[in-house]
PDB file of C-alpha atoms in Angstrom:
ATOM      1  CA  UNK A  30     163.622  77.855 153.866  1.00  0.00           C
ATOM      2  CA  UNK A  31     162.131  74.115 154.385  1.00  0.00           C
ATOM      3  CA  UNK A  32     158.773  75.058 154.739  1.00  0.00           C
ATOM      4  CA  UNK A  33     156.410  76.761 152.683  1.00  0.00           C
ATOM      5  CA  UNK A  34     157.160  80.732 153.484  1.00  0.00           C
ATOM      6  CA  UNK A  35     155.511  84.088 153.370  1.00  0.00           C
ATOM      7  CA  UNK A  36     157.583  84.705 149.604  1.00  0.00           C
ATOM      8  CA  UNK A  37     155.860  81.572 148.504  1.00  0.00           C
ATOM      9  CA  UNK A  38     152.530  82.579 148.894  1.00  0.00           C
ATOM     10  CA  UNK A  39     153.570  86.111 147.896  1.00  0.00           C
ATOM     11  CA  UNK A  40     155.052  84.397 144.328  1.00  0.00           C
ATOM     12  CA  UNK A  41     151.216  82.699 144.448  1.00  0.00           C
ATOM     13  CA  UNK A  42     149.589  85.540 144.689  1.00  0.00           C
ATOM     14  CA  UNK A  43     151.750  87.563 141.799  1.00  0.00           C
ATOM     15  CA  UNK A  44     152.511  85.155 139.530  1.00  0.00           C
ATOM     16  CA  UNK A  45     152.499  87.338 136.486  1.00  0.00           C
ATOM     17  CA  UNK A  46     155.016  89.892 138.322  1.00  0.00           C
ATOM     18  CA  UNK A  47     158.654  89.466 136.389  1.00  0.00           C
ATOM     19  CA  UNK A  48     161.057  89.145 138.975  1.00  0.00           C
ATOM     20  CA  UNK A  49     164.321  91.296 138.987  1.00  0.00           C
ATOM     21  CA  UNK A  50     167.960  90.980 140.404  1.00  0.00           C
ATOM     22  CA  UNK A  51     168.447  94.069 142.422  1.00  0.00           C
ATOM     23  CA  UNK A  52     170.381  96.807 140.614  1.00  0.00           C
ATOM     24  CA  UNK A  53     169.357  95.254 137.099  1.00  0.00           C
ATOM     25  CA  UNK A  54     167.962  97.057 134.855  1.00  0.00           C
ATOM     26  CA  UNK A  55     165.140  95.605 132.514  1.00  0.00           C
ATOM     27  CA  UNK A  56     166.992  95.080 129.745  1.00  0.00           C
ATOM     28  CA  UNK A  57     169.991  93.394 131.822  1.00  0.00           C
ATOM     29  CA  UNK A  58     167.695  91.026 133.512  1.00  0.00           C
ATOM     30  CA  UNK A  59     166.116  90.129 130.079  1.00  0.00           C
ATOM     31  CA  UNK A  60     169.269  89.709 129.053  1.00  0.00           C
ATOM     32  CA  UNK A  61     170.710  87.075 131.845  1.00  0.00           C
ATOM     33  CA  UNK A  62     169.801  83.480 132.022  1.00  0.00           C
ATOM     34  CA  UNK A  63     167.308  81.792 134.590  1.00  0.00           C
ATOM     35  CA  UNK A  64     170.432  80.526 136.549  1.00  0.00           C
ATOM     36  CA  UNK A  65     171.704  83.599 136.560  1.00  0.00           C
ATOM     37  CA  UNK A  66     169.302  85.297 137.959  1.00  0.00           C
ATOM     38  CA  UNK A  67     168.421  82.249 140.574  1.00  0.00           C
ATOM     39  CA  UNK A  68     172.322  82.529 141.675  1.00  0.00           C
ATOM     40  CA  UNK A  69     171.570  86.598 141.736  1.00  0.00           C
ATOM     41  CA  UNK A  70     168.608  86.274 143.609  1.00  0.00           C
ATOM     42  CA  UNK A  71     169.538  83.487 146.495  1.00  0.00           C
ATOM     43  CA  UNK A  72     166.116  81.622 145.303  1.00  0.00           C
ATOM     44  CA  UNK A  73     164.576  79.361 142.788  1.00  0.00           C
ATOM     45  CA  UNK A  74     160.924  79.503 142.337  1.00  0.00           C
ATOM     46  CA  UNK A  75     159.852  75.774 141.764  1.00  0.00           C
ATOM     47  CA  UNK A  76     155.864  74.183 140.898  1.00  0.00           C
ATOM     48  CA  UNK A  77     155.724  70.726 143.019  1.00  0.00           C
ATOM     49  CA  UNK A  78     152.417  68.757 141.884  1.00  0.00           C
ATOM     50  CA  UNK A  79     150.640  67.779 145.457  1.00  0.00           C
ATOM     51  CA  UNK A  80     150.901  64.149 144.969  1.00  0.00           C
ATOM     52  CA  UNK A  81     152.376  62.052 147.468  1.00  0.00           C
ATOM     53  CA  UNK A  82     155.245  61.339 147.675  1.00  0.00           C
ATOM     54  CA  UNK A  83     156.445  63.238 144.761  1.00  0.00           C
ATOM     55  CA  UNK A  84     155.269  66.768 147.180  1.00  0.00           C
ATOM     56  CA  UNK A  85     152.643  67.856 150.077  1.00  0.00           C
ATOM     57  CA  UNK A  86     152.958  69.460 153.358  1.00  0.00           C
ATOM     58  CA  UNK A  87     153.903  67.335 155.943  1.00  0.00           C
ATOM     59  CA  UNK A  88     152.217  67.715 159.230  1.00  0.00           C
ATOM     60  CA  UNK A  89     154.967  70.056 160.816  1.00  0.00           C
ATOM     61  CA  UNK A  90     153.488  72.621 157.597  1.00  0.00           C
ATOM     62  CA  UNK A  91     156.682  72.399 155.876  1.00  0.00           C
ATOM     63  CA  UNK A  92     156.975  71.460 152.050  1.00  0.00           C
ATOM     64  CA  UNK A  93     158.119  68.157 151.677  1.00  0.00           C
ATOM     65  CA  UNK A  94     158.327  65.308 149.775  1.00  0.00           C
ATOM     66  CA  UNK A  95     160.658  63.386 146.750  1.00  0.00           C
ATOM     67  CA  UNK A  96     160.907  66.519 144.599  1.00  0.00           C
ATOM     68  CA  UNK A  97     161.246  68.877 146.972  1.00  0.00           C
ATOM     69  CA  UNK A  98     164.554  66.835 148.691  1.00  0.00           C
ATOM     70  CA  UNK A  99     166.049  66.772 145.790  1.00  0.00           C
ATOM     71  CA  UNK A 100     165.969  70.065 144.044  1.00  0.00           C
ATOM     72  CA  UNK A 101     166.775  71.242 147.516  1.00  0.00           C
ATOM     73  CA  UNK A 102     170.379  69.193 147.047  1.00  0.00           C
ATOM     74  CA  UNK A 103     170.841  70.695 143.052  1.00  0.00           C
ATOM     75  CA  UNK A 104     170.192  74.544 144.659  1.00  0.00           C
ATOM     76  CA  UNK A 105     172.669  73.826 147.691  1.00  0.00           C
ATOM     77  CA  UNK A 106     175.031  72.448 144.731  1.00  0.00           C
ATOM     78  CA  UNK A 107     174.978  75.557 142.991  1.00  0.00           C
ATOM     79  CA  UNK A 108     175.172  77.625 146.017  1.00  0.00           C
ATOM     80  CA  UNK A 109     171.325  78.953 146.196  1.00  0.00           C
ATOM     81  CA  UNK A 110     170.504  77.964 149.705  1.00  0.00           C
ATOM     82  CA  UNK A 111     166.464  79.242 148.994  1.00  0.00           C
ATOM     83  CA  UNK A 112     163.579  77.851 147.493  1.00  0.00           C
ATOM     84  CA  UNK A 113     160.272  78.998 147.200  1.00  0.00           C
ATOM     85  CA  UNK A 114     158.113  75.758 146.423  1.00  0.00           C
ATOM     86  CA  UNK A 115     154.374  76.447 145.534  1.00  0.00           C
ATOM     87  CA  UNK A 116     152.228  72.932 145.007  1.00  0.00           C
ATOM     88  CA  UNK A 117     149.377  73.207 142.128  1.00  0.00           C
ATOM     89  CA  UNK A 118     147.380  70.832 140.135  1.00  0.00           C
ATOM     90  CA  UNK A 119     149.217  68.352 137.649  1.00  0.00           C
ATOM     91  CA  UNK A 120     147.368  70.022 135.138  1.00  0.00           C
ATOM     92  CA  UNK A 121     148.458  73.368 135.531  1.00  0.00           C
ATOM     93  CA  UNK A 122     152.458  72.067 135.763  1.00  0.00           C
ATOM     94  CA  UNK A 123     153.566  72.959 132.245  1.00  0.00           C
ATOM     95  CA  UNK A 124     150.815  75.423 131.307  1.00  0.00           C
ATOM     96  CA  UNK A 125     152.754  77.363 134.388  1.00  0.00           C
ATOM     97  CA  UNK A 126     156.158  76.742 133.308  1.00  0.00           C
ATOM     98  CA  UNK A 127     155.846  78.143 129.984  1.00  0.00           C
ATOM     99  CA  UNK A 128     154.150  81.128 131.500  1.00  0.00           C
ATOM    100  CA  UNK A 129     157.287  82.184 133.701  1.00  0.00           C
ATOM    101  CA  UNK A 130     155.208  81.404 136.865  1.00  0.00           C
ATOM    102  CA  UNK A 131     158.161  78.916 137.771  1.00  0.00           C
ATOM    103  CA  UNK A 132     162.206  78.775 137.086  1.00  0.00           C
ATOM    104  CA  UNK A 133     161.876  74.899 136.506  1.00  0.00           C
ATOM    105  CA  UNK A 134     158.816  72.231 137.674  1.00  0.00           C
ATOM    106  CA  UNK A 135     159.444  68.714 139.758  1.00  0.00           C
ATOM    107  CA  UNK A 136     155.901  67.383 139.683  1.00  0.00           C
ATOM    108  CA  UNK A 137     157.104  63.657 139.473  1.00  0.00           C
ATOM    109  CA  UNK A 138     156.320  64.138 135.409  1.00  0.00           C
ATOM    110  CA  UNK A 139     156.641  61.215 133.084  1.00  0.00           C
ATOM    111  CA  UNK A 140     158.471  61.632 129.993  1.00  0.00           C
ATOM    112  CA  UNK A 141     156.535  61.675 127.362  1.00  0.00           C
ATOM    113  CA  UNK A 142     156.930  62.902 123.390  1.00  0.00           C
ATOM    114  CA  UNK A 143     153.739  64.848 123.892  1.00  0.00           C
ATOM    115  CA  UNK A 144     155.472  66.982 127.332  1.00  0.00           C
ATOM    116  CA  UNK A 145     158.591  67.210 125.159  1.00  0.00           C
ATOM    117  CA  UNK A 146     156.840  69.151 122.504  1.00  0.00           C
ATOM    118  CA  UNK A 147     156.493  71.943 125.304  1.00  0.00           C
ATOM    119  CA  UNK A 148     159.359  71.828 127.612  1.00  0.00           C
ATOM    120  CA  UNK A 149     162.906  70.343 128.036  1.00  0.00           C
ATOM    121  CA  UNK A 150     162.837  67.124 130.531  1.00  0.00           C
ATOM    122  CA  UNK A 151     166.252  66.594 132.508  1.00  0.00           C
ATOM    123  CA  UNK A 152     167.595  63.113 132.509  1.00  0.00           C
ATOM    124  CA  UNK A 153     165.374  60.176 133.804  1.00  0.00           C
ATOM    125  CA  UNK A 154     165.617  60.077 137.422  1.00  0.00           C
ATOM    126  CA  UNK A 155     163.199  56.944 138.372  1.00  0.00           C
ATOM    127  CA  UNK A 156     161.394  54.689 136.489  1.00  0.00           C
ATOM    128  CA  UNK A 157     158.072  53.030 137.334  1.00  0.00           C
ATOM    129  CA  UNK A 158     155.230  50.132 136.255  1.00  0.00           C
ATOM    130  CA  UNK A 159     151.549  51.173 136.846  1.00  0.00           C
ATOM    131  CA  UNK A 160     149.319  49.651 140.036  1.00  0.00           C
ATOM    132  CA  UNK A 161     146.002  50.232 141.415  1.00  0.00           C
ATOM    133  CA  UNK A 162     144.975  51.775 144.726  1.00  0.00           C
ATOM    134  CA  UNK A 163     141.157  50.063 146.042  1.00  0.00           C
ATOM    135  CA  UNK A 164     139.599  50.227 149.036  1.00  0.00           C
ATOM    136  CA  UNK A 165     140.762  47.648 151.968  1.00  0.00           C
ATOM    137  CA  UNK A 166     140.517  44.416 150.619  1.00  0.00           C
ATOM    138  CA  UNK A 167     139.962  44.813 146.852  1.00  0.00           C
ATOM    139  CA  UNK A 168     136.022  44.679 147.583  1.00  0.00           C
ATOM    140  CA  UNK A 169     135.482  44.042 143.692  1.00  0.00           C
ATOM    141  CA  UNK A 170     138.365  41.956 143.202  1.00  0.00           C
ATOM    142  CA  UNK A 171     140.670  44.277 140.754  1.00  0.00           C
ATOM    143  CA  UNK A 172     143.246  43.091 139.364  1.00  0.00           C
ATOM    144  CA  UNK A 173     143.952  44.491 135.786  1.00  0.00           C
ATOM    145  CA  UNK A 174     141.913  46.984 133.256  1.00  0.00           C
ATOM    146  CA  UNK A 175     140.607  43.838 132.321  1.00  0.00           C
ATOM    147  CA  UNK A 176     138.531  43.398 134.922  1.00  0.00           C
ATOM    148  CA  UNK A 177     137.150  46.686 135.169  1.00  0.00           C
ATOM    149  CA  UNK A 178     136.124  46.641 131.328  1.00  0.00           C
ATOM    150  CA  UNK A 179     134.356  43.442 131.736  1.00  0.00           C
ATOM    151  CA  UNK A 180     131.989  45.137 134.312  1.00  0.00           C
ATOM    152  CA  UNK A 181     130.620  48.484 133.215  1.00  0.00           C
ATOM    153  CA  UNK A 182     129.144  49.638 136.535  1.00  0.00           C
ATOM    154  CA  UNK A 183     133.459  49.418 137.948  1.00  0.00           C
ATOM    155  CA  UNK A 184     134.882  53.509 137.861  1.00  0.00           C
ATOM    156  CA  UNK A 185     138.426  53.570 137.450  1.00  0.00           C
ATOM    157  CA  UNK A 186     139.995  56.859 139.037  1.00  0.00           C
ATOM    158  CA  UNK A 187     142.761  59.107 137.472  1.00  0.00           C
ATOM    159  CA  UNK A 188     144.220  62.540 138.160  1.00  0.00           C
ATOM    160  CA  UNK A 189     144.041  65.302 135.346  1.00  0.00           C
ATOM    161  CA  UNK A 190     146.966  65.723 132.971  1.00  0.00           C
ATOM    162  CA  UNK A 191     148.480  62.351 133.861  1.00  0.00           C
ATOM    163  CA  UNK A 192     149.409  59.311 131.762  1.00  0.00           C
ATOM    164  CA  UNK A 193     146.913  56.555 133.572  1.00  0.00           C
ATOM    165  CA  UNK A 194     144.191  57.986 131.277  1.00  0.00           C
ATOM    166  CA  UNK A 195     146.141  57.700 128.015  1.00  0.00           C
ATOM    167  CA  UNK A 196     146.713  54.325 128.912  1.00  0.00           C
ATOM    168  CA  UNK A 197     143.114  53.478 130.259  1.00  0.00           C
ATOM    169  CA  UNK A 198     141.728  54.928 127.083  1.00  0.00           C
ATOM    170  CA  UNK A 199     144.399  52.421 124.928  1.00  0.00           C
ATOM    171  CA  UNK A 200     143.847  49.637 127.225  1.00  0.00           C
ATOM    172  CA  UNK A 201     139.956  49.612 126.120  1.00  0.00           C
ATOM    173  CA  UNK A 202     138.154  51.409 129.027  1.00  0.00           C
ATOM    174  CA  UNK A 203     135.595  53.231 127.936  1.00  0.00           C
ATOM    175  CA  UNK A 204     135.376  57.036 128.811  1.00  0.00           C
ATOM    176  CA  UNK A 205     132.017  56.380 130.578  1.00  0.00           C
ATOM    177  CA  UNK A 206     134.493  54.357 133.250  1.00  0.00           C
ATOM    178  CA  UNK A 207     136.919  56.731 133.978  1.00  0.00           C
ATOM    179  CA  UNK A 208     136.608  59.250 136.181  1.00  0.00           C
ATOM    180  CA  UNK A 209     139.019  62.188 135.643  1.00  0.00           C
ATOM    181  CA  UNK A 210     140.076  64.617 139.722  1.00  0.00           C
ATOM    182  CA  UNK A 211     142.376  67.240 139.931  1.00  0.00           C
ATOM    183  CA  UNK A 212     144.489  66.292 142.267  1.00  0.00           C
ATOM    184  CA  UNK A 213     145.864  63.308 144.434  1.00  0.00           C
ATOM    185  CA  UNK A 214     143.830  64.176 147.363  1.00  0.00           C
ATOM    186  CA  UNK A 215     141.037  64.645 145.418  1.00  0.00           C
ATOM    187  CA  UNK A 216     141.453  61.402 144.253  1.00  0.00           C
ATOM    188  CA  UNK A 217     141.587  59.524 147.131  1.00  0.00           C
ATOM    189  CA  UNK A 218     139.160  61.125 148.861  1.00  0.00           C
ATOM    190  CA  UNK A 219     136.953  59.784 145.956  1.00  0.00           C
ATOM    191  CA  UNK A 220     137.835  56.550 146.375  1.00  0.00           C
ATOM    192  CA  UNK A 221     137.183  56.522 150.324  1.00  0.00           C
ATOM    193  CA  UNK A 222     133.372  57.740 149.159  1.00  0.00           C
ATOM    194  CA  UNK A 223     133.252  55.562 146.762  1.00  0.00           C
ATOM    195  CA  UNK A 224     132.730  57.654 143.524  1.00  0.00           C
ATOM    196  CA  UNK A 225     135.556  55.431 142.143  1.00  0.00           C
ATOM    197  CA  UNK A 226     136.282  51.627 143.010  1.00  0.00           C
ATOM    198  CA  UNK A 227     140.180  51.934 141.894  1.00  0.00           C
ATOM    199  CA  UNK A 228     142.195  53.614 141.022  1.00  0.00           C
ATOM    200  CA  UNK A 229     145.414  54.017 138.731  1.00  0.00           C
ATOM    201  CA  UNK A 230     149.254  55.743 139.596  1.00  0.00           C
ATOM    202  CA  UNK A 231     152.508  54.748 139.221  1.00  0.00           C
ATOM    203  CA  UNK A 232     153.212  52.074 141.195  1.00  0.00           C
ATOM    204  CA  UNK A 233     155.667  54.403 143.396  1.00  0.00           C
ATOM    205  CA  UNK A 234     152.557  56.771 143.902  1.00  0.00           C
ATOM    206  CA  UNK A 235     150.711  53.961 145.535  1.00  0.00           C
ATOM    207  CA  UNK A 236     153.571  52.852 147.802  1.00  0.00           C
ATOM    208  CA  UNK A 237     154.394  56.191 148.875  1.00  0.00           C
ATOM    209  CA  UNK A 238     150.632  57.333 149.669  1.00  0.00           C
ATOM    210  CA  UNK A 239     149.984  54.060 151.998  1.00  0.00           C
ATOM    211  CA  UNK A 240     153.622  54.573 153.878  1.00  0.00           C
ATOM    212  CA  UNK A 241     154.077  54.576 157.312  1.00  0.00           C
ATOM    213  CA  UNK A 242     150.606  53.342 158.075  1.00  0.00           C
ATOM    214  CA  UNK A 243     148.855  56.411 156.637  1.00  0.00           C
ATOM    215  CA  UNK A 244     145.487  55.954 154.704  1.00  0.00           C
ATOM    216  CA  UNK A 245     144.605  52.259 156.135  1.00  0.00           C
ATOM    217  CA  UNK A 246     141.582  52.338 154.732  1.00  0.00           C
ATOM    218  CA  UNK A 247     143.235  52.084 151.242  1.00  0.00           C
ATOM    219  CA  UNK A 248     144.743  48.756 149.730  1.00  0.00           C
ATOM    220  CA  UNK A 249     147.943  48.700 147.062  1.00  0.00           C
ATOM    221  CA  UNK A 250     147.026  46.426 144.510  1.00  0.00           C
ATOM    222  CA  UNK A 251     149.527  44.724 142.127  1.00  0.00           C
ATOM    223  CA  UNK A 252     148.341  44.764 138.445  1.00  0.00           C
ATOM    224  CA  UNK A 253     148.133  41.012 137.529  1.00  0.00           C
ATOM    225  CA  UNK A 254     148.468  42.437 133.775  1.00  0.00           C
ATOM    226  CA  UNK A 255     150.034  45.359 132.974  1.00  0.00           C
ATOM    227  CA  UNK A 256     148.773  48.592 130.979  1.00  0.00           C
ATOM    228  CA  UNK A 257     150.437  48.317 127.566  1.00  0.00           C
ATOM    229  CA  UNK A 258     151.357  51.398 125.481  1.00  0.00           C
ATOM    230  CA  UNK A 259     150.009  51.758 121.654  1.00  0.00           C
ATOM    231  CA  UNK A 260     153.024  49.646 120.655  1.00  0.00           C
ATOM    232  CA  UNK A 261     151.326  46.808 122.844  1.00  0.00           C
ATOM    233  CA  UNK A 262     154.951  46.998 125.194  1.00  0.00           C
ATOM    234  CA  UNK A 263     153.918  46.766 128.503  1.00  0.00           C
ATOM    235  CA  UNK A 264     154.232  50.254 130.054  1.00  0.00           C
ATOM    236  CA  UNK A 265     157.500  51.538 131.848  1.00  0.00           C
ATOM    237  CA  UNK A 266     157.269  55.268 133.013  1.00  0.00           C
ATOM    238  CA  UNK A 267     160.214  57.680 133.157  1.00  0.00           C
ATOM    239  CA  UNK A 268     160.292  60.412 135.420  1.00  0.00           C
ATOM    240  CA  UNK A 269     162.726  63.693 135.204  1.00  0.00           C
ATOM    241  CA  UNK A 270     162.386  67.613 136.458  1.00  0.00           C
ATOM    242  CA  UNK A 271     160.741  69.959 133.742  1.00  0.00           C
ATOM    243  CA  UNK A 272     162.230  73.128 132.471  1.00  0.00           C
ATOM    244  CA  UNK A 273     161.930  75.710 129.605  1.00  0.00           C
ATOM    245  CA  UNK A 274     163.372  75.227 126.335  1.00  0.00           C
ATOM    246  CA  UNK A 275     164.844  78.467 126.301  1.00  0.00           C
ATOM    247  CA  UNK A 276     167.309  77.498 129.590  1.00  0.00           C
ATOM    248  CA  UNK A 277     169.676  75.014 128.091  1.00  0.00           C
ATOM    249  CA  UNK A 278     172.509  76.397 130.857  1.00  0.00           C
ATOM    250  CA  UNK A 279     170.322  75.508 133.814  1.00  0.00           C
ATOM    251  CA  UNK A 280     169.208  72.435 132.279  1.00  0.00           C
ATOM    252  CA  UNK A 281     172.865  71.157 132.062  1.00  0.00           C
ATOM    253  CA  UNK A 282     173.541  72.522 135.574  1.00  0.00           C
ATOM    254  CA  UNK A 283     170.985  70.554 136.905  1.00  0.00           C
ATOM    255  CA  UNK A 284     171.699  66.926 134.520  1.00  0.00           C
ATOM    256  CA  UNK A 285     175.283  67.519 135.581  1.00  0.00           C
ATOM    257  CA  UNK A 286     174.323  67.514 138.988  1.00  0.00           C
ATOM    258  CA  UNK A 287     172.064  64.489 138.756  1.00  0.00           C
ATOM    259  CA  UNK A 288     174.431  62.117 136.844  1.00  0.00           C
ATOM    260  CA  UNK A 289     177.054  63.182 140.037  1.00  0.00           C
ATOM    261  CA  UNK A 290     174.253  62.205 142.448  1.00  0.00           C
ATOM    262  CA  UNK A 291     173.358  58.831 140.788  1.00  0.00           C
ATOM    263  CA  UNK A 292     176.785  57.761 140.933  1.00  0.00           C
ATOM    264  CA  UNK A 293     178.012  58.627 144.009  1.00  0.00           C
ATOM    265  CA  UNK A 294     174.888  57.208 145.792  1.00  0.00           C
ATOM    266  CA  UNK A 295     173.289  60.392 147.097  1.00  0.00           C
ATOM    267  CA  UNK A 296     170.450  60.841 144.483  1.00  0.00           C
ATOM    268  CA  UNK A 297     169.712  57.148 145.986  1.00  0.00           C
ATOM    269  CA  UNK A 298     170.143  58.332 149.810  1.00  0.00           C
ATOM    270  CA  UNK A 299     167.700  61.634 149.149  1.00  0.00           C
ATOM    271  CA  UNK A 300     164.844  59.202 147.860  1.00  0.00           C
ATOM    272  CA  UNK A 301     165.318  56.432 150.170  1.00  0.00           C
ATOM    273  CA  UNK A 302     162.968  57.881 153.570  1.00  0.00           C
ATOM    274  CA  UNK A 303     160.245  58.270 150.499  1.00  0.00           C
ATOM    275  CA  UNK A 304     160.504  54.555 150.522  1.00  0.00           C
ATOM    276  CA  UNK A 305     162.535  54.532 147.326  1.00  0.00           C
ATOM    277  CA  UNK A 306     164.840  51.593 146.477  1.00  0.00           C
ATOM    278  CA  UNK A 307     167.581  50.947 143.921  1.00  0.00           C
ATOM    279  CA  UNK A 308     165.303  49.402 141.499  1.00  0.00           C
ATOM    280  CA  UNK A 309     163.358  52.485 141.410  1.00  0.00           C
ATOM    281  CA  UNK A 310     166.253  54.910 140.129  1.00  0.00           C
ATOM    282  CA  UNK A 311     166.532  55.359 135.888  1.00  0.00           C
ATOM    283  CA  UNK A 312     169.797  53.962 135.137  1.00  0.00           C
ATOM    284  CA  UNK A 313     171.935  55.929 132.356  1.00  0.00           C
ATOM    285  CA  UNK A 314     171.347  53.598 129.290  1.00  0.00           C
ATOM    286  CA  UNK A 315     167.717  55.145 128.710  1.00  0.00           C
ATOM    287  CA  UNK A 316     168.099  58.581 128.007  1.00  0.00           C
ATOM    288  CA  UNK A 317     165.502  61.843 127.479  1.00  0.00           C
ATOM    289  CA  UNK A 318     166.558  62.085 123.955  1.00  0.00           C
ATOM    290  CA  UNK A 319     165.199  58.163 123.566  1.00  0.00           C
ATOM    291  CA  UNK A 320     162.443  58.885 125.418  1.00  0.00           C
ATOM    292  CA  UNK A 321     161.071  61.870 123.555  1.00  0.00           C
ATOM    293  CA  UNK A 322     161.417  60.349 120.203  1.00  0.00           C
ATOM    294  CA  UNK A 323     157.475  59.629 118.957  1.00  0.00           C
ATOM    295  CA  UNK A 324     156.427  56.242 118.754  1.00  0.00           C
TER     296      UNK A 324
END
C-alpha cells in the first residue's frame, strides 16, 4: 500500500478504537508487544508530519516523501509489507503517539531533551544547520536573525511545535516578530501573501521544498550567521523516528535496522531522490543517549 488507502482514513476517523490481532483475546493483545501485533496484523500505523520532504502526497495521491521511504524499508525488513501512513500537524506528533493513535511517528523530529521526556527517539538518522526560506530575491535582504531584530516591522515565520521558535526566542527575536502556522503549507502559503517576510526550517526543509523547480516564487537563503543554542554553540539538529517508551523491542528492531542501512549504503540510497547527500546522514559517534542529556 504506497498510497494513502481507504484503512488510513478509516484509522483517521477511529483513532481512539484499540486495534486487535484476529483471534486475540483482550487480555492477549494487551499482553503482546507493538511489534507483535504489527507482525500479527500485516500493518503498522505510522503519523508523518506534512512537511516537505520529510512527508506529503505527491501528485499521483500517493503518500510520499523521506519518512515514508524509509519506514517503508524497516516494515519490508521485518516482513510487514503494509503501512497505513496518516499526515497531521507537527504539533499533534507526540501528543498522538502517547495516545495510541500511532505504532511509532517519522515526522522528521529533532532530538531534543524536552521530546525525550515523552517518547523514546531511535538513533540519529540526519543531521542539519538552520536556513531561511524568502520570497524571490531576498526583497528585504535577510540574512541572519540579526537582521530581522534590527527591523521590527520584519515577521519571521515558524511552524508549531518545532525548534526554529526556541531558537528565535534565544536568538533575541521578540515574540511580536514571530509568527507561529500549523503546518508547512500553511507556512508557505504565508510567506507567498506576505504575512511573513522569512522564514526559518532546517536547512534540508528548505532544499527539499524548492526541488525540482517547485515553488519558484520562493528563494533558499543561506544564514550568514547561524542560530546558536542557550550554550551559545551554533545549532546542529538531529533527526530520528519517535516511538513509545513502553516499546523498547520495536525500538531495537527498528535501530538495528538503521545502523544495517547506514552501513551498507541503503539508508543513503532511500534519501538520495529527496535530494539528500552524504553530509546530510548522522554518523554513529553522536548518539540519542548524548543527545537527550539536558544542557
Amino acid at each position: 500500500m504506497k498510497g494513502i488507502s481507504r484503512r488510513s482514513i478509516l484509522a483517521a476517523i477511529v483513532a481512539t478504537t484499540t486495534v486487535f490481532s484476529p483471534g486475540l483475546s483482550l487480555a492477549q493483545s494487551e499482553s503482546i508487544t507493538t511489534l507483535t501485533k504489527i507482525k500479527q496484523n500485516g500493518f503498522a500505523r505510522v503519523g508523518f508530519s506534512n512537511f516537505k520532504p520529510w512527508g506529503y502526497v505527491s501528485d499521483a495521491g500517493e503518500l510520499s516523501g523521506v519518512e515514508p521511504a524509509v519506514v517503508r524499508a524497516f516494515l519490508n525488513s521485518v516482513g510487514v509489507e503494509g503501512m497505513d501512513g496518516v499526515l497531521t500537524q507537527f504539533v499533534s506528533m507526540i501528543p498522538a503517539l502517547e495516545a495510541e493513535r500511532f505504532d511509532f511517528i517519522a515526522a522528521g523530529m529533532q532530538i531534543r531533551p524536552a521530546r525525550c521526556e515523552q517518547i523514546a527517539f531511535g538513533e540519529p538518522e540526519w543531521k542539519s544547520t538552520q536556513a531561511f526560506l524568502t520570497r524571490a530575491g531576498n526583497p528585504s535582504n535577510l540574512k541572519s536573525l540579526d537582521d530581522i531584530i534590527a527591523d521590527p516591522k520584519m515577521r519571521l515565520g515558524v511552524v508549531g511545535g518545532g525548534t526554529e521558535r526556541e531558537y528565535a526566542s534565544i536568538n533575541g527575536v521578540p515574540d511580536a516578530q514571530t509568527v507561529i502556522f500549523p503546518d508547512l503549507p500553511t507556512a508557505t502559503a504565508g510567506l507567498k501573501a506576505e504575512r511573513v517576510d522569512v522564514l526559518m526550517f532546517t536547512s534540508i526543509t528548505g532544499r527539499g521544498l524548492l526541488a525540482n523547480g517547485e515553488h519558484p516564487e520562493l528563494q533558499y537563503v543561506a544564514m550568514s550567521k547561524p542560530p546558536v543554542d542557550k550554550n551559545g554553540a551554533p545549532v546542529v539538529g538531529y533527526g530520528a523516528i519517535g516511538f513509545r517508551k513502553s516499546d523498547p523491542e520495536l525500538l531495537a528492531a527498528w535501530n538495528g535496522w538503521l545502523k544495517q542501512a547506514k552501513q551498507s549504503g541503503e539508508l543513503l540510497k532511500l534519501l538520495e531522490p529527496f535530494g539528500f547527500t552524504k553530509d546530510d546522514l548522522a554518523t554513529e559517534d553522536v548518539t540519542t543517549a548524548e543527545l537527550c542529556e539536558p544542557k
